[in-house]
Short mmCIF file of C-alpha atoms in Angstrom, two decimals:
data_model
loop_
_atom_site.label_atom_id
_atom_site.label_comp_id
_atom_site.label_asym_id
_atom_site.label_seq_id
_atom_site.Cartn_x
_atom_site.Cartn_y
_atom_site.Cartn_z
CA MET A 1 -91.86 -57.29 -31.55
CA ASN A 2 -87.81 -58.44 -30.63
CA GLY A 3 -87.52 -57.97 -27.06
CA LYS A 4 -85.16 -55.05 -27.05
CA LEU A 5 -88.20 -52.89 -28.23
CA LYS A 6 -90.06 -54.78 -26.54
CA GLY A 7 -87.80 -53.24 -23.60
CA VAL A 8 -88.08 -49.66 -24.67
CA ILE A 9 -91.43 -49.02 -25.47
CA VAL A 10 -93.13 -50.29 -21.53
CA ALA A 11 -90.32 -48.22 -20.25
CA LEU A 12 -91.50 -45.33 -22.43
CA LEU A 13 -95.05 -46.56 -21.61
CA SER A 14 -94.22 -46.38 -17.83
CA VAL A 15 -93.11 -42.59 -18.14
CA ILE A 16 -96.05 -41.81 -20.08
CA LEU A 17 -98.38 -43.25 -17.50
CA GLY A 18 -96.90 -41.77 -14.98
CA LEU A 19 -97.07 -38.53 -15.71
CA VAL A 20 -100.97 -38.94 -17.28
CA MET A 21 -102.11 -40.68 -13.87
CA GLY A 22 -99.90 -36.95 -11.99
CA ALA A 23 -102.02 -34.68 -14.51
CA VAL A 24 -104.87 -36.55 -12.73
CA ILE A 25 -103.68 -35.85 -9.49
CA MET A 26 -102.63 -32.41 -10.04
CA LEU A 27 -106.81 -31.60 -11.67
CA VAL A 28 -108.24 -33.99 -9.27
CA SER A 29 -106.47 -31.55 -6.14
CA GLY A 30 -107.02 -27.59 -8.08
CA HIS A 31 -103.58 -27.22 -10.01
CA ASP A 32 -103.62 -27.21 -13.35
CA PRO A 33 -100.91 -29.96 -15.42
CA ILE A 34 -100.14 -28.13 -18.07
CA ALA A 35 -98.37 -25.31 -15.63
CA GLY A 36 -97.50 -27.15 -13.20
CA TYR A 37 -95.13 -29.49 -16.44
CA SER A 38 -94.05 -26.36 -18.05
CA ALA A 39 -93.40 -25.15 -15.01
CA MET A 40 -91.07 -28.94 -14.23
CA ILE A 41 -89.59 -28.79 -18.37
CA GLN A 42 -88.97 -25.04 -17.75
CA GLY A 43 -86.89 -25.44 -14.61
CA SER A 44 -84.68 -28.87 -16.08
CA PHE A 45 -84.28 -27.69 -19.27
CA GLY A 46 -85.21 -24.47 -19.80
CA ASP A 47 -81.75 -22.85 -19.83
CA LEU A 48 -77.96 -24.15 -19.31
CA SER A 49 -77.65 -23.38 -16.41
CA TYR A 50 -81.25 -25.33 -15.45
CA PHE A 51 -80.02 -28.82 -17.69
CA GLY A 52 -76.65 -28.13 -16.23
CA GLU A 53 -78.59 -29.49 -12.68
CA THR A 54 -79.99 -32.01 -14.37
CA LEU A 55 -77.06 -32.98 -15.22
CA ARG A 56 -75.45 -32.86 -11.69
CA GLN A 57 -78.47 -34.24 -10.62
CA SER A 58 -78.29 -37.49 -12.76
CA THR A 59 -74.38 -37.88 -11.82
CA PRO A 60 -75.13 -39.86 -8.49
CA LEU A 61 -78.11 -41.49 -10.12
CA ILE A 62 -76.78 -43.62 -12.63
CA LEU A 63 -73.97 -45.05 -10.53
CA THR A 64 -76.79 -46.17 -8.62
CA ALA A 65 -78.83 -47.64 -10.80
CA LEU A 66 -75.20 -49.18 -12.95
CA ALA A 67 -74.43 -50.39 -8.82
CA PHE A 68 -77.73 -52.08 -8.56
CA ALA A 69 -78.36 -53.50 -12.40
CA VAL A 70 -74.97 -55.41 -11.24
CA ALA A 71 -75.99 -57.19 -8.91
CA SER A 72 -79.31 -58.02 -10.25
CA THR A 73 -77.91 -59.21 -13.59
CA ALA A 74 -75.78 -62.01 -11.15
CA GLY A 75 -79.47 -62.68 -9.51
CA PHE A 76 -79.54 -60.40 -6.34
CA PHE A 77 -81.37 -57.68 -5.29
CA ASN A 78 -78.60 -55.93 -3.53
CA ILE A 79 -81.22 -53.49 -1.49
CA GLY A 80 -78.26 -52.27 0.09
CA ILE A 81 -77.23 -49.57 -1.64
CA GLU A 82 -78.03 -47.10 -0.09
CA GLY A 83 -75.80 -47.65 2.99
CA GLN A 84 -73.37 -48.37 0.51
CA SER A 85 -73.45 -44.75 -1.27
CA LEU A 86 -73.42 -42.87 1.99
CA LEU A 87 -70.11 -44.84 3.17
CA GLY A 88 -68.40 -43.98 -0.06
CA TRP A 89 -69.75 -40.54 0.30
CA LEU A 90 -68.68 -40.59 3.79
CA GLY A 91 -65.39 -42.36 2.96
CA ALA A 92 -64.06 -40.30 -0.38
CA VAL A 93 -64.65 -36.50 2.35
CA TRP A 94 -62.71 -38.56 5.11
CA CYS A 95 -60.19 -38.74 2.48
CA ALA A 96 -59.96 -35.34 1.17
CA LEU A 97 -60.26 -33.97 4.75
CA ALA A 98 -57.74 -36.59 6.07
CA PHE A 99 -54.68 -35.91 3.71
CA PRO A 100 -55.22 -31.88 2.31
CA ASP A 101 -52.29 -31.08 1.44
CA LEU A 102 -51.53 -33.79 -1.49
CA PRO A 103 -51.84 -32.43 -5.30
CA LYS A 104 -54.82 -33.18 -6.90
CA PHE A 105 -53.34 -35.56 -9.31
CA ILE A 106 -52.82 -37.85 -6.50
CA LEU A 107 -55.87 -36.92 -3.58
CA LEU A 108 -58.89 -37.00 -6.30
CA PRO A 109 -58.11 -40.12 -7.88
CA ALA A 110 -57.01 -41.37 -4.08
CA CYS A 111 -60.71 -40.11 -2.67
CA LEU A 112 -62.53 -42.11 -5.90
CA ILE A 113 -61.20 -44.49 -5.03
CA VAL A 114 -61.41 -45.01 -1.32
CA GLY A 115 -64.90 -43.91 -1.56
CA ALA A 116 -65.38 -47.41 -3.69
CA LEU A 117 -63.58 -49.29 -1.53
CA PHE A 118 -65.79 -48.32 1.74
CA GLY A 119 -68.90 -48.69 -1.18
CA ALA A 120 -67.60 -52.28 -2.10
CA PHE A 121 -65.76 -53.09 1.55
CA TRP A 122 -70.08 -52.94 3.16
CA ALA A 123 -71.92 -54.49 0.07
CA GLY A 124 -69.26 -57.44 0.80
CA ILE A 125 -70.28 -58.71 3.95
CA ALA A 126 -73.92 -59.05 1.79
CA GLY A 127 -71.65 -61.22 -0.42
CA MET A 128 -70.26 -62.80 2.41
CA LEU A 129 -73.23 -63.50 3.96
CA LYS A 130 -75.39 -65.09 0.94
CA ALA A 131 -71.90 -66.75 -0.68
CA PHE A 132 -70.76 -69.22 2.27
CA PHE A 133 -74.09 -68.99 4.87
CA ASN A 134 -77.06 -68.57 2.38
CA THR A 135 -78.18 -65.49 4.38
CA SER A 136 -81.27 -63.22 2.22
CA GLU A 137 -79.47 -60.86 0.74
CA VAL A 138 -82.92 -58.28 1.11
CA ILE A 139 -83.13 -58.39 4.75
CA ILE A 140 -79.19 -58.35 5.05
CA THR A 141 -78.42 -55.22 2.63
CA ILE A 142 -81.64 -52.95 4.72
CA MET A 143 -79.77 -54.16 8.29
CA LEU A 144 -77.03 -52.39 7.00
CA ASN A 145 -78.08 -49.25 4.92
CA TYR A 146 -79.42 -48.40 8.54
CA ILE A 147 -75.97 -49.55 10.13
CA ALA A 148 -74.43 -47.20 7.80
CA LEU A 149 -76.77 -44.31 8.41
CA TYR A 150 -75.77 -44.29 12.19
CA LEU A 151 -71.98 -44.89 12.12
CA SER A 152 -71.21 -42.35 9.48
CA ASN A 153 -73.73 -39.55 11.79
CA PHE A 154 -71.11 -41.18 14.78
CA VAL A 155 -67.80 -40.91 12.37
CA ILE A 156 -69.05 -36.97 11.35
CA ARG A 157 -69.27 -36.44 14.98
CA ASP A 158 -67.47 -38.29 16.95
CA ILE A 159 -64.27 -38.65 15.00
CA ILE A 160 -64.00 -36.51 11.86
CA THR A 161 -65.13 -33.53 14.28
CA ASP A 162 -65.90 -32.70 17.51
CA GLY A 163 -69.38 -32.99 17.86
CA LYS A 164 -70.54 -30.10 15.35
CA ASP A 165 -72.87 -31.53 12.01
CA ALA A 166 -71.02 -31.04 9.69
CA THR A 167 -67.19 -31.65 8.48
CA PRO A 168 -65.86 -28.92 7.68
CA ILE A 169 -65.36 -28.30 3.20
CA ILE A 170 -63.05 -30.48 1.82
CA PRO A 171 -59.76 -28.92 -0.19
CA ASP A 172 -59.56 -27.83 -3.76
CA ALA A 173 -57.43 -31.02 -4.96
CA ALA A 174 -60.07 -32.78 -3.63
CA SER A 175 -62.95 -31.31 -5.97
CA LEU A 176 -64.61 -32.79 -9.15
CA ARG A 177 -65.73 -29.16 -9.57
CA SER A 178 -65.30 -27.79 -13.08
CA PRO A 179 -64.64 -23.95 -14.13
CA GLY A 180 -65.31 -24.92 -17.91
CA LEU A 181 -68.90 -27.01 -17.67
CA GLU A 182 -69.54 -24.68 -15.13
CA GLN A 183 -68.96 -21.63 -17.84
CA LEU A 184 -70.20 -24.30 -19.87
CA THR A 185 -73.59 -24.61 -18.46
CA ASP A 186 -73.75 -21.26 -16.93
CA TYR A 187 -72.53 -22.01 -13.65
CA SER A 188 -74.70 -24.59 -12.48
CA ARG A 189 -73.07 -27.31 -10.46
CA LEU A 190 -71.99 -29.65 -13.23
CA HIS A 191 -68.95 -31.47 -11.90
CA TYR A 192 -66.71 -33.49 -13.73
CA GLY A 193 -69.03 -36.80 -11.84
CA ILE A 194 -71.26 -36.38 -15.22
CA ILE A 195 -67.86 -38.04 -17.35
CA ILE A 196 -67.11 -40.43 -14.55
CA ALA A 197 -70.85 -41.52 -14.53
CA VAL A 198 -71.41 -42.11 -18.62
CA LEU A 199 -67.51 -43.30 -18.21
CA MET A 200 -68.38 -46.65 -15.87
CA CYS A 201 -71.68 -46.89 -18.44
CA VAL A 202 -69.16 -48.21 -20.68
CA ILE A 203 -66.95 -50.02 -18.43
CA VAL A 204 -69.87 -51.67 -17.40
CA TRP A 205 -71.05 -52.56 -20.64
CA ILE A 206 -68.11 -53.61 -21.58
CA LEU A 207 -67.64 -56.54 -18.64
CA MET A 208 -70.96 -57.49 -18.83
CA GLN A 209 -71.18 -58.29 -21.98
CA LYS A 210 -67.81 -58.16 -23.78
CA THR A 211 -65.68 -60.49 -21.08
CA THR A 212 -65.81 -63.65 -19.68
CA THR A 213 -66.31 -62.83 -15.77
CA GLY A 214 -69.68 -60.92 -17.22
CA TYR A 215 -70.94 -64.13 -18.69
CA GLU A 216 -70.44 -65.75 -15.14
CA LEU A 217 -72.15 -63.85 -13.64
CA ARG A 218 -74.85 -63.69 -16.34
CA ALA A 219 -75.11 -67.10 -15.47
CA VAL A 220 -75.15 -67.55 -12.14
CA GLY A 221 -78.08 -65.18 -12.53
CA MET A 222 -79.87 -67.18 -14.70
CA ASN A 223 -79.50 -69.93 -13.01
CA PRO A 224 -76.84 -70.61 -10.17
CA PHE A 225 -76.83 -74.85 -10.17
CA ALA A 226 -76.23 -74.80 -13.87
CA SER A 227 -73.45 -73.49 -14.27
CA GLN A 228 -71.32 -74.13 -10.53
CA TYR A 229 -72.15 -77.49 -12.61
CA ALA A 230 -70.41 -76.15 -15.32
CA GLY A 231 -67.73 -75.43 -13.29
CA MET A 232 -67.87 -71.86 -12.62
CA SER A 233 -68.11 -71.29 -8.85
CA THR A 234 -70.92 -69.63 -7.54
CA LYS A 235 -69.41 -68.44 -4.42
CA ARG A 236 -66.46 -66.49 -6.00
CA ASN A 237 -69.03 -64.81 -8.55
CA ILE A 238 -71.64 -63.93 -5.81
CA ILE A 239 -69.29 -62.02 -3.81
CA LEU A 240 -67.26 -60.25 -6.92
CA ALA A 241 -71.38 -58.97 -8.18
CA MET A 242 -71.66 -58.12 -4.73
CA VAL A 243 -68.14 -56.56 -4.80
CA ILE A 244 -68.67 -54.26 -7.89
CA SER A 245 -72.33 -53.87 -6.61
CA GLY A 246 -70.84 -52.01 -3.42
CA ALA A 247 -68.43 -50.14 -5.41
CA LEU A 248 -70.29 -48.25 -8.07
CA ALA A 249 -72.52 -47.17 -5.51
CA GLY A 250 -69.65 -46.20 -3.41
CA LEU A 251 -68.56 -43.72 -6.77
CA GLY A 252 -72.46 -42.59 -6.97
CA GLY A 253 -71.65 -41.53 -3.50
CA THR A 254 -68.62 -39.72 -3.44
CA MET A 255 -70.41 -37.45 -6.51
CA GLU A 256 -71.92 -35.99 -3.71
CA GLY A 257 -69.60 -35.21 -1.54
CA LEU A 258 -66.39 -34.57 -4.10
CA GLY A 259 -68.80 -33.11 -6.64
CA THR A 260 -72.24 -31.04 -5.14
CA PHE A 261 -71.57 -30.38 -1.26
CA LYS A 262 -68.04 -31.09 -0.56
CA ASN A 263 -68.57 -32.21 2.91
CA ILE A 264 -71.30 -34.32 4.63
CA PHE A 265 -73.19 -34.18 6.82
CA THR A 266 -75.41 -36.36 9.24
CA GLN A 267 -78.45 -37.75 8.40
CA ASN A 268 -81.57 -37.77 10.07
CA SER A 269 -82.66 -40.63 7.21
CA LEU A 270 -81.06 -42.29 4.41
CA PRO A 271 -80.60 -39.44 2.06
CA GLY A 272 -82.47 -41.36 -1.06
CA LEU A 273 -79.72 -42.40 -3.39
CA GLY A 274 -80.08 -45.34 -3.70
CA PHE A 275 -83.72 -45.81 -3.34
CA ASN A 276 -83.96 -43.54 -6.26
CA GLY A 277 -80.75 -45.63 -8.10
CA MET A 278 -83.19 -48.48 -8.14
CA ALA A 279 -85.65 -46.31 -10.42
CA VAL A 280 -83.96 -45.45 -12.57
CA SER A 281 -81.66 -48.92 -13.12
CA LEU A 282 -85.36 -50.62 -13.41
CA LEU A 283 -86.78 -48.18 -15.38
CA GLY A 284 -83.54 -48.17 -18.07
CA GLY A 285 -84.18 -51.81 -18.40
CA GLY A 286 -80.51 -52.89 -16.15
CA ASN A 287 -78.78 -51.15 -19.07
CA PRO A 288 -76.37 -49.20 -19.34
CA PHE A 289 -77.24 -46.76 -21.76
CA GLY A 290 -81.38 -46.61 -20.79
CA ILE A 291 -80.10 -46.64 -17.90
CA ILE A 292 -78.29 -42.76 -18.48
CA ALA A 293 -81.34 -41.93 -20.23
CA ALA A 294 -83.29 -42.35 -17.81
CA GLY A 295 -81.62 -41.45 -14.43
CA VAL A 296 -81.40 -38.09 -17.17
CA LEU A 297 -84.66 -37.88 -16.91
CA PHE A 298 -84.78 -38.51 -13.85
CA GLY A 299 -82.49 -35.73 -12.66
CA ALA A 300 -84.90 -33.56 -14.55
CA LEU A 301 -88.16 -34.81 -12.48
CA LYS A 302 -85.99 -34.20 -9.12
CA THR A 303 -84.57 -30.93 -10.04
CA GLY A 304 -87.64 -29.25 -12.93
CA GLY A 305 -89.80 -29.83 -9.50
CA LEU A 306 -88.03 -27.41 -7.98
CA LEU A 307 -89.99 -24.92 -9.84
CA MET A 308 -93.20 -26.21 -9.49
CA PRO A 309 -94.31 -24.78 -6.43
CA THR A 310 -93.06 -20.77 -7.31
CA GLU A 311 -94.66 -20.76 -10.94
CA ALA A 312 -97.51 -22.82 -11.29
CA GLY A 313 -98.59 -23.01 -7.44
CA VAL A 314 -98.06 -27.16 -7.33
CA PRO A 315 -96.96 -28.39 -4.10
CA GLU A 316 -93.15 -30.16 -4.51
CA GLU A 317 -94.44 -33.05 -2.83
CA LEU A 318 -96.39 -33.93 -6.34
CA VAL A 319 -92.99 -34.51 -8.35
CA ASP A 320 -92.27 -37.55 -5.69
CA ILE A 321 -95.87 -38.86 -6.53
CA VAL A 322 -95.25 -38.79 -10.47
CA ILE A 323 -91.69 -40.70 -9.86
CA ALA A 324 -94.23 -43.46 -7.50
CA LEU A 325 -96.10 -43.87 -10.89
CA ILE A 326 -93.32 -44.20 -13.27
CA ILE A 327 -91.63 -47.10 -10.85
CA PHE A 328 -95.34 -48.43 -9.51
CA PHE A 329 -96.22 -49.05 -14.05
CA VAL A 330 -92.50 -50.59 -14.77
CA GLY A 331 -93.26 -52.52 -12.43
CA ALA A 332 -96.36 -53.73 -13.59
CA SER A 333 -94.97 -54.23 -16.77
CA TYR A 334 -96.11 -57.52 -16.78
CA LEU A 335 -99.20 -56.52 -17.31
CA ILE A 336 -98.05 -53.71 -20.58
CA THR A 337 -96.28 -56.55 -22.25
CA TYR A 338 -98.90 -58.84 -22.56
CA LEU A 339 -101.88 -55.92 -23.13
CA LEU A 340 -98.53 -54.89 -26.00
CA ASP A 341 -99.03 -58.98 -26.51
CA LYS A 342 -102.11 -58.95 -27.31
CA LEU A 343 -102.20 -56.43 -29.40
CA PRO A 344 -101.75 -58.45 -32.59
CA ALA A 345 -103.77 -61.70 -31.71
CA LYS A 346 -106.22 -59.23 -31.93
CA LYS A 347 -105.47 -57.85 -34.99
CA ASN A 348 -105.15 -60.42 -36.71
CA ALA A 349 -108.44 -62.09 -35.74
CA LEU A 350 -110.41 -58.95 -36.45
CA LYS A 351 -108.60 -59.34 -39.93
CA GLU A 352 -108.96 -63.01 -40.44
CA GLY A 353 -113.01 -62.06 -39.22
CA GLY A 354 -113.05 -59.50 -41.93
CA GLU A 355 -112.28 -63.02 -44.26
#
């Protein structure tokens, strides 16, 4: 069995096992799993409006998953995607409110670029520290997540507004709203961000698989010492990987600011875009096209889960339990891979015994 096929099978088995375990938990807690999952499917794919919301929910997750995939391919565990996406959200909205009179063809691209730059800058801090001082990117990015949370709250309350917990709505010229996509999906909140997310998947795949830069990033991820011996700049590639990762995470947050909410508000805790994006990346095997499929699945779980309490009486928290179980089985992929490898050997042993 080749590696790609095995990766697909492991991902599918992780989802199936997560759903099965979720059904068991529903049964134990006195709920009907068939009714629960039926409501979830209805709430995510039941009509065009629900399907549009599923894609809308998937959009930032695809981008934050790409961010994690780029960093992990280069050998780094960028757990700071959460803070980078939040700062991208802040930067995009801030730019939109600062220049409300600019025409759309200037303001919207400018806001997208600013959002990406905010995320890239925040990730670049961790990249610089890793490259020049060999600090742990895990510890640094976790710390930067909480700095980003409280910094964004400060900027919202004391710089953009006068003590308010939410900014004004951005001008239409900065909005990702698409009347065509809304009408196509029965007036859901689907916006142009889904096109940007898919386009970025293609760009990242080309970058990582078809360019010299991508080859160097992959080489550093596989063996930094060998790549340095071969003449590649390890420090430059460490910083570059983190900057690209942060830019993608910033774009993920920008989707929320310019597409879904059209403003930014103070948060009591980290919004979860980065952590869910990491799970999407793991389920998608770090492959940009696998990430699209995993992103839609997680979007379906999140959107469909909203209908479960009203239609089936299943607590919404059970959706998070199912997602956590899927992540658990993805994390336990070594065990699934081990069992898959053992099956052919067992079949051969049975055949030889029969002969």
